[in-house]
């Protein structure tokens, strides 16, 4: 397990997101919003194209946190969805999760994260608190 | 069409109890690329499955189209990790409503409780109802 010490940098992790991933996530989560599947509907409601479920991106954050903390119990997880992750019909969007250990006290480590796609931040103030 | 401001403070009925099965957890974990297996923890975003059902009930009641909703923010605060075998229900309330640029910004909070009525997780979510585009 990584030692979660205050100020420690957490190695960035990159995840590929394809349209097939979104189809699988829709089935597993029950979120069948067509903006995550259907380009025409997504564009019709003013989006730039098919976008990943915000909760899919947040789940990737959960994966990164689990890897950094060797599966420590997550006490809090939160973010704003500030920019959509646009997923192309072919190929994949690449989402990178980076972070630092902001504080460690009283059995809790707070991780301040940065989540980007093509170099642009997609989540606002993503944060996780884990038990240590 | 703006959403009725009298919704603020309103709680919606608890969702139908949701049984957390090993199959559902494995399916969810597999779909997001999380660890799977007997010892793997339930992914921290899994409770969204329960709160999403509450949101769908809400959208249905208010006759809001799902395709016009995007997720504005999401927070989870866990009292304990979700476990396979849990029977969970979500109770959602609308905590705020404002209009920005033709969109309704709907703030919600949900409490997820287990079969004994004990709190497992509280969540908050902002739903952006995109009213602007045709």
CSV table of N, CA and C in Angstrom, one decimal, chain B residues 14-133:
chain,number,residue,atom,x,y,z
B,14,UNK,N,-40.1,6.7,-0.7
B,14,UNK,CA,-38.9,5.9,-0.7
B,14,UNK,C,-39.0,4.9,-1.9
B,15,UNK,N,-37.9,4.6,-2.5
B,15,UNK,CA,-37.9,3.7,-3.7
B,15,UNK,C,-38.2,2.3,-3.3
B,16,UNK,N,-38.6,1.5,-4.2
B,16,UNK,CA,-38.8,0.1,-4.0
B,16,UNK,C,-37.4,-0.5,-3.5
B,17,UNK,N,-37.5,-1.3,-2.4
B,17,UNK,CA,-36.2,-1.9,-1.9
B,17,UNK,C,-35.4,-2.6,-3.0
B,18,UNK,N,-34.1,-2.3,-2.9
B,18,UNK,CA,-33.2,-2.8,-3.9
B,18,UNK,C,-32.3,-3.8,-3.3
B,19,UNK,N,-32.3,-5.0,-3.7
B,19,UNK,CA,-31.4,-6.1,-3.2
B,19,UNK,C,-30.1,-6.0,-3.9
B,20,UNK,N,-29.0,-5.8,-3.1
B,20,UNK,CA,-27.7,-5.8,-3.7
B,20,UNK,C,-27.2,-7.2,-3.9
B,21,UNK,N,-27.1,-7.7,-5.1
B,21,UNK,CA,-26.7,-9.0,-5.4
B,21,UNK,C,-25.3,-9.1,-5.9
B,22,UNK,N,-24.6,-10.2,-5.7
B,22,UNK,CA,-23.2,-10.4,-6.2
B,22,UNK,C,-23.2,-10.2,-7.7
B,23,UNK,N,-24.2,-10.6,-8.4
B,23,UNK,CA,-24.3,-10.4,-9.8
B,23,UNK,C,-24.3,-9.0,-10.2
B,24,UNK,N,-25.2,-8.2,-9.5
B,24,UNK,CA,-25.3,-6.8,-9.9
B,24,UNK,C,-24.0,-6.0,-9.6
B,25,UNK,N,-23.4,-6.4,-8.5
B,25,UNK,CA,-22.1,-5.7,-8.1
B,25,UNK,C,-21.0,-6.1,-9.1
B,26,UNK,N,-20.9,-7.4,-9.5
B,26,UNK,CA,-19.9,-7.8,-10.4
B,26,UNK,C,-20.2,-7.1,-11.8
B,27,UNK,N,-21.4,-7.0,-12.2
B,27,UNK,CA,-21.8,-6.3,-13.4
B,27,UNK,C,-21.4,-4.9,-13.4
B,28,UNK,N,-21.6,-4.2,-12.3
B,28,UNK,CA,-21.3,-2.8,-12.2
B,28,UNK,C,-19.8,-2.6,-12.2
B,29,UNK,N,-19.1,-3.4,-11.3
B,29,UNK,CA,-17.7,-3.3,-11.2
B,29,UNK,C,-17.0,-3.6,-12.6
B,30,UNK,N,-17.5,-4.6,-13.2
B,30,UNK,CA,-16.9,-4.9,-14.5
B,30,UNK,C,-17.1,-3.8,-15.5
B,31,UNK,N,-18.3,-3.2,-15.5
B,31,UNK,CA,-18.6,-2.1,-16.5
B,31,UNK,C,-17.7,-0.9,-16.3
B,32,UNK,N,-17.3,-0.6,-15.0
B,32,UNK,CA,-16.5,0.5,-14.8
B,32,UNK,C,-15.0,0.2,-14.7
B,33,UNK,N,-14.7,-1.1,-14.8
B,33,UNK,CA,-13.3,-1.5,-14.8
B,33,UNK,C,-12.7,-1.6,-13.4
B,34,UNK,N,-13.6,-1.7,-12.4
B,34,UNK,CA,-13.1,-1.9,-11.0
B,34,UNK,C,-12.8,-3.3,-10.7
B,35,UNK,N,-12.2,-3.6,-9.6
B,35,UNK,CA,-11.9,-4.9,-9.2
B,35,UNK,C,-13.1,-5.7,-9.0
B,36,UNK,N,-13.1,-7.0,-9.4
B,36,UNK,CA,-14.2,-7.9,-9.2
B,36,UNK,C,-13.7,-9.1,-8.4
B,37,UNK,N,-14.7,-9.8,-7.9
B,37,UNK,CA,-14.3,-11.0,-7.1
B,37,UNK,C,-14.8,-11.0,-5.7
B,38,UNK,N,-14.7,-12.1,-5.0
B,38,UNK,CA,-15.4,-12.3,-3.7
B,38,UNK,C,-14.9,-11.2,-2.7
B,39,UNK,N,-13.6,-10.9,-2.8
B,39,UNK,CA,-13.1,-10.0,-1.8
B,39,UNK,C,-13.1,-8.6,-2.2
B,40,UNK,N,-13.5,-8.3,-3.4
B,40,UNK,CA,-13.5,-6.9,-3.9
B,40,UNK,C,-14.5,-6.1,-3.2
B,41,UNK,N,-14.2,-4.9,-2.8
B,41,UNK,CA,-15.2,-4.0,-2.3
B,41,UNK,C,-16.3,-3.6,-3.3
B,42,UNK,N,-17.4,-3.3,-2.9
B,42,UNK,CA,-18.5,-2.7,-3.8
B,42,UNK,C,-18.0,-1.4,-4.2
B,43,UNK,N,-18.0,-1.1,-5.5
B,43,UNK,CA,-17.4,0.2,-5.9
B,43,UNK,C,-18.2,1.4,-5.2
B,44,UNK,N,-17.4,2.4,-4.9
B,44,UNK,CA,-18.1,3.5,-4.1
B,44,UNK,C,-19.2,4.2,-4.8
B,45,UNK,N,-19.2,4.2,-6.1
B,45,UNK,CA,-20.3,4.9,-6.8
B,45,UNK,C,-21.5,3.9,-7.1
B,46,UNK,N,-21.4,2.7,-6.6
B,46,UNK,CA,-22.6,1.8,-6.8
B,46,UNK,C,-23.9,2.3,-6.2
B,47,UNK,N,-23.9,3.0,-5.1
B,47,UNK,CA,-25.2,3.5,-4.6
B,47,UNK,C,-26.0,4.4,-5.6
B,48,UNK,N,-25.3,4.8,-6.7
B,48,UNK,CA,-26.0,5.6,-7.6
B,48,UNK,C,-27.2,4.8,-8.3
B,49,UNK,N,-27.0,3.5,-8.3
B,49,UNK,CA,-28.0,2.6,-8.9
B,49,UNK,C,-29.3,2.8,-8.1
B,50,UNK,N,-29.2,3.0,-6.8
B,50,UNK,CA,-30.4,3.2,-6.0
B,50,UNK,C,-31.0,4.6,-6.1
B,51,UNK,N,-30.1,5.6,-6.1
B,51,UNK,CA,-30.6,7.0,-6.2
B,51,UNK,C,-31.0,7.3,-7.6
B,52,UNK,N,-30.5,6.6,-8.6
B,52,UNK,CA,-31.0,6.8,-9.9
B,52,UNK,C,-32.4,6.4,-10.1
B,53,UNK,N,-32.8,5.3,-9.4
B,53,UNK,CA,-34.2,4.9,-9.4
B,53,UNK,C,-35.1,6.0,-8.8
B,54,UNK,N,-34.6,6.6,-7.7
B,54,UNK,CA,-35.3,7.7,-7.1
B,54,UNK,C,-35.5,8.9,-8.0
B,55,UNK,N,-34.4,9.2,-8.8
B,55,UNK,CA,-34.4,10.3,-9.7
B,55,UNK,C,-35.4,10.0,-10.8
B,56,UNK,N,-35.4,8.8,-11.3
B,56,UNK,CA,-36.4,8.4,-12.4
B,56,UNK,C,-37.8,8.6,-11.9
B,57,UNK,N,-38.1,8.2,-10.7
B,57,UNK,CA,-39.4,8.4,-10.1
B,57,UNK,C,-39.8,9.8,-10.1
B,58,UNK,N,-38.8,10.7,-9.7
B,58,UNK,CA,-39.0,12.1,-9.6
B,58,UNK,C,-39.3,12.7,-11.0
B,59,UNK,N,-38.5,12.3,-12.0
B,59,UNK,CA,-38.6,12.8,-13.4
B,59,UNK,C,-40.0,12.4,-13.9
B,60,UNK,N,-40.4,11.2,-13.6
B,60,UNK,CA,-41.7,10.7,-14.1
B,60,UNK,C,-42.8,11.5,-13.5
B,61,UNK,N,-42.7,11.8,-12.2
B,61,UNK,CA,-43.7,12.5,-11.5
B,61,UNK,C,-43.8,14.0,-12.1
B,62,UNK,N,-42.7,14.5,-12.4
B,62,UNK,CA,-42.6,15.9,-12.8
B,62,UNK,C,-42.7,16.0,-14.3
B,63,UNK,N,-42.8,14.9,-15.0
B,63,UNK,CA,-42.9,14.8,-16.5
B,63,UNK,C,-41.7,15.6,-17.1
B,64,UNK,N,-40.5,15.2,-16.6
B,64,UNK,CA,-39.3,15.8,-17.2
B,64,UNK,C,-38.6,14.7,-18.0
B,65,UNK,N,-38.2,15.0,-19.2
B,65,UNK,CA,-37.5,14.0,-20.1
B,65,UNK,C,-36.1,13.8,-19.6
B,66,UNK,N,-35.7,12.5,-19.5
B,66,UNK,CA,-34.4,12.2,-19.0
B,66,UNK,C,-33.3,12.7,-20.0
B,67,UNK,N,-33.6,12.8,-21.3
B,67,UNK,CA,-32.6,13.2,-22.2
B,67,UNK,C,-32.2,14.7,-22.0
B,68,UNK,N,-33.1,15.4,-21.3
B,68,UNK,CA,-32.8,16.9,-21.0
B,68,UNK,C,-32.1,17.1,-19.7
B,69,UNK,N,-31.7,16.0,-19.1
B,69,UNK,CA,-31.0,16.1,-17.8
B,69,UNK,C,-29.5,15.7,-18.0
B,70,UNK,N,-28.7,16.6,-17.4
B,70,UNK,CA,-27.3,16.2,-17.3
B,70,UNK,C,-27.0,16.4,-15.8
B,71,UNK,N,-25.9,15.7,-15.4
B,71,UNK,CA,-25.5,15.6,-14.0
B,71,UNK,C,-24.6,16.8,-13.7
B,72,UNK,N,-25.0,17.6,-12.7
B,72,UNK,CA,-24.2,18.8,-12.4
B,72,UNK,C,-23.1,18.5,-11.3
B,73,UNK,N,-23.5,17.8,-10.3
B,73,UNK,CA,-22.5,17.4,-9.3
B,73,UNK,C,-23.1,16.2,-8.5
B,74,UNK,N,-22.2,15.6,-7.8
B,74,UNK,CA,-22.6,14.4,-7.1
B,74,UNK,C,-21.7,14.2,-5.9
B,75,UNK,N,-22.2,14.0,-4.7
B,75,UNK,CA,-21.4,13.7,-3.5
B,75,UNK,C,-22.0,12.5,-2.8
B,76,UNK,N,-21.1,11.7,-2.3
B,76,UNK,CA,-21.5,10.6,-1.4
B,76,UNK,C,-20.8,10.8,-0.1
B,77,UNK,N,-21.5,10.5,0.9
B,77,UNK,CA,-20.9,10.4,2.3
B,77,UNK,C,-21.4,9.1,2.9
B,78,UNK,N,-20.4,8.2,3.1
B,78,UNK,CA,-20.7,6.9,3.5
B,78,UNK,C,-20.7,6.7,5.0
B,79,UNK,N,-21.7,6.1,5.5
B,79,UNK,CA,-21.7,5.7,7.0
B,79,UNK,C,-21.0,4.3,7.1
B,80,UNK,N,-21.2,3.5,6.0
B,80,UNK,CA,-20.4,2.3,5.9
B,80,UNK,C,-20.5,1.9,4.5
B,81,UNK,N,-19.6,0.9,4.1
B,81,UNK,CA,-19.6,0.5,2.7
B,81,UNK,C,-20.8,-0.4,2.4
B,82,UNK,N,-21.3,-0.3,1.2
B,82,UNK,CA,-22.4,-1.2,0.8
B,82,UNK,C,-21.9,-2.6,0.7
B,83,UNK,N,-22.7,-3.5,1.1
B,83,UNK,CA,-22.3,-5.0,1.1
B,83,UNK,C,-23.3,-5.8,0.3
B,84,UNK,N,-22.8,-6.8,-0.3
B,84,UNK,CA,-23.7,-7.7,-1.0
B,84,UNK,C,-24.7,-8.3,0.0
B,85,UNK,N,-25.9,-8.4,-0.4
B,85,UNK,CA,-27.0,-8.8,0.6
B,85,UNK,C,-27.8,-7.7,1.2
B,86,UNK,N,-27.2,-6.4,1.1
B,86,UNK,CA,-28.0,-5.3,1.6
B,86,UNK,C,-29.2,-5.1,0.8
B,87,UNK,N,-30.3,-4.7,1.5
B,87,UNK,CA,-31.5,-4.3,0.8
B,87,UNK,C,-31.7,-2.8,1.1
B,88,UNK,N,-31.5,-2.0,0.0
B,88,UNK,CA,-31.4,-0.6,0.2
B,88,UNK,C,-32.6,0.2,-0.4
B,89,UNK,N,-32.9,1.2,0.3
B,89,UNK,CA,-34.0,2.1,-0.3
B,89,UNK,C,-33.4,3.6,-0.3
B,90,UNK,N,-33.8,4.4,-1.2
B,90,UNK,CA,-33.4,5.8,-1.3
B,90,UNK,C,-34.6,6.6,-1.1
B,91,UNK,N,-34.5,7.7,-0.3
B,91,UNK,CA,-35.5,8.7,-0.2
B,91,UNK,C,-34.9,10.0,-0.6
B,92,UNK,N,-35.5,10.6,-1.6
B,92,UNK,CA,-34.9,11.8,-2.3
B,92,UNK,C,-35.8,13.0,-1.9
B,93,UNK,N,-35.1,14.1,-1.7
B,93,UNK,CA,-35.8,15.4,-1.5
B,93,UNK,C,-35.2,16.4,-2.4
B,94,UNK,N,-36.0,17.4,-2.8
B,94,UNK,CA,-35.5,18.5,-3.6
B,94,UNK,C,-35.0,19.6,-2.6
B,95,UNK,N,-33.8,20.0,-2.6
B,95,UNK,CA,-33.3,21.0,-1.6
B,95,UNK,C,-33.1,22.4,-2.2
B,96,UNK,N,-33.2,22.5,-3.5
B,96,UNK,CA,-33.0,23.8,-4.1
B,96,UNK,C,-33.3,23.8,-5.5
B,97,UNK,N,-33.7,25.0,-6.0
B,97,UNK,CA,-34.1,25.1,-7.4
B,97,UNK,C,-33.8,26.5,-7.9
B,98,UNK,N,-33.0,26.6,-9.0
B,98,UNK,CA,-32.8,28.0,-9.6
B,98,UNK,C,-32.7,27.8,-11.1
B,99,UNK,N,-32.9,28.9,-11.7
B,99,UNK,CA,-32.8,28.9,-13.2
B,99,UNK,C,-31.6,29.8,-13.6
B,100,UNK,N,-30.8,29.2,-14.5
B,100,UNK,CA,-29.7,29.9,-15.1
B,100,UNK,C,-29.7,29.7,-16.6
B,101,UNK,N,-29.8,30.7,-17.3
B,101,UNK,CA,-29.7,30.6,-18.8
B,101,UNK,C,-30.6,29.7,-19.4
B,102,UNK,N,-31.9,29.6,-18.9
B,102,UNK,CA,-32.8,28.7,-19.5
B,102,UNK,C,-32.8,27.3,-19.0
B,103,UNK,N,-31.8,27.0,-18.1
B,103,UNK,CA,-31.7,25.7,-17.6
B,103,UNK,C,-32.3,25.8,-16.1
B,104,UNK,N,-32.9,24.7,-15.7
B,104,UNK,CA,-33.3,24.5,-14.3
B,104,UNK,C,-32.1,23.8,-13.6
B,105,UNK,N,-31.7,24.3,-12.5
B,105,UNK,CA,-30.7,23.6,-11.7
B,105,UNK,C,-31.4,23.1,-10.4
B,106,UNK,N,-31.5,21.8,-10.4
B,106,UNK,CA,-32.3,21.1,-9.4
B,106,UNK,C,-31.3,20.5,-8.4
B,107,UNK,N,-31.3,20.9,-7.1
B,107,UNK,CA,-30.5,20.3,-6.1
B,107,UNK,C,-31.3,19.3,-5.4
B,108,UNK,N,-30.7,18.1,-5.2
B,108,UNK,CA,-31.4,17.0,-4.5
B,108,UNK,C,-30.5,16.4,-3.5
B,109,UNK,N,-31.1,15.8,-2.5
B,109,UNK,CA,-30.4,15.0,-1.5
B,109,UNK,C,-31.1,13.7,-1.3
B,110,UNK,N,-30.4,12.7,-1.1
B,110,UNK,CA,-31.0,11.4,-0.8
B,110,UNK,C,-30.4,10.7,0.3
B,111,UNK,N,-31.2,10.0,1.1
B,111,UNK,CA,-30.7,9.1,2.1
B,111,UNK,C,-30.9,7.7,1.7
B,112,UNK,N,-29.8,6.9,1.8
B,112,UNK,CA,-29.9,5.5,1.5
B,112,UNK,C,-29.9,4.7,2.8
B,113,UNK,N,-30.9,3.9,3.0
B,113,UNK,CA,-31.0,3.1,4.3
B,113,UNK,C,-31.0,1.7,4.0
B,114,UNK,N,-30.6,0.9,4.9
B,114,UNK,CA,-30.7,-0.6,4.8
B,114,UNK,C,-32.0,-1.2,5.2
B,115,UNK,N,-32.1,-2.5,5.3
B,115,UNK,CA,-33.4,-3.2,5.6
B,115,UNK,C,-33.9,-2.8,7.0
B,116,UNK,N,-32.9,-2.5,7.9
B,116,UNK,CA,-33.2,-2.1,9.3
B,116,UNK,C,-33.5,-0.6,9.4
B,117,UNK,N,-33.5,0.1,8.3
B,117,UNK,CA,-33.7,1.5,8.3
B,117,UNK,C,-32.5,2.3,8.8
B,118,UNK,N,-31.4,1.6,8.9
B,118,UNK,CA,-30.2,2.3,9.3
B,118,UNK,C,-29.5,3.0,8.1
B,119,UNK,N,-29.1,4.2,8.3
B,119,UNK,CA,-28.4,5.0,7.3
B,119,UNK,C,-27.1,4.4,6.8
B,120,UNK,N,-27.0,4.2,5.5
B,120,UNK,CA,-25.8,3.6,4.9
B,120,UNK,C,-25.0,4.7,4.2
B,121,UNK,N,-25.7,5.6,3.6
B,121,UNK,CA,-25.0,6.6,2.7
B,121,UNK,C,-26.0,7.8,2.5
B,122,UNK,N,-25.4,9.0,2.6
B,122,UNK,CA,-26.2,10.2,2.1
B,122,UNK,C,-25.5,10.7,0.8
B,123,UNK,N,-26.4,11.1,0.0
B,123,UNK,CA,-25.9,11.6,-1.3
B,123,UNK,C,-26.5,13.0,-1.6
B,124,UNK,N,-25.8,13.8,-2.4
B,124,UNK,CA,-26.4,15.0,-2.9
B,124,UNK,C,-26.1,15.0,-4.4
B,125,UNK,N,-27.0,15.5,-5.2
B,125,UNK,CA,-26.8,15.6,-6.6
B,125,UNK,C,-27.5,16.8,-7.1
B,126,UNK,N,-26.8,17.4,-8.1
B,126,UNK,CA,-27.5,18.5,-8.8
B,126,UNK,C,-27.8,18.0,-10.2
B,127,UNK,N,-29.0,18.2,-10.6
B,127,UNK,CA,-29.5,17.8,-11.9
B,127,UNK,C,-29.7,19.1,-12.7
B,128,UNK,N,-29.1,19.1,-13.9
B,128,UNK,CA,-29.3,20.3,-14.8
B,128,UNK,C,-30.3,19.9,-15.8
B,129,UNK,N,-31.4,20.6,-15.8
B,129,UNK,CA,-32.5,20.4,-16.8
B,129,UNK,C,-32.3,21.3,-17.9
B,130,UNK,N,-31.8,20.8,-19.0
B,130,UNK,CA,-31.5,21.7,-20.2
B,130,UNK,C,-32.8,22.1,-20.9
B,131,UNK,N,-33.2,23.3,-20.7
B,131,UNK,CA,-34.4,23.7,-21.3
B,131,UNK,C,-34.2,24.5,-22.6
B,132,UNK,N,-32.9,24.9,-22.8
B,132,UNK,CA,-32.6,25.9,-23.8
B,132,UNK,C,-32.7,25.5,-25.2
B,133,UNK,N,-32.1,24.4,-25.6
B,133,UNK,CA,-32.0,23.9,-27.0
B,133,UNK,C,-33.4,23.3,-27.4
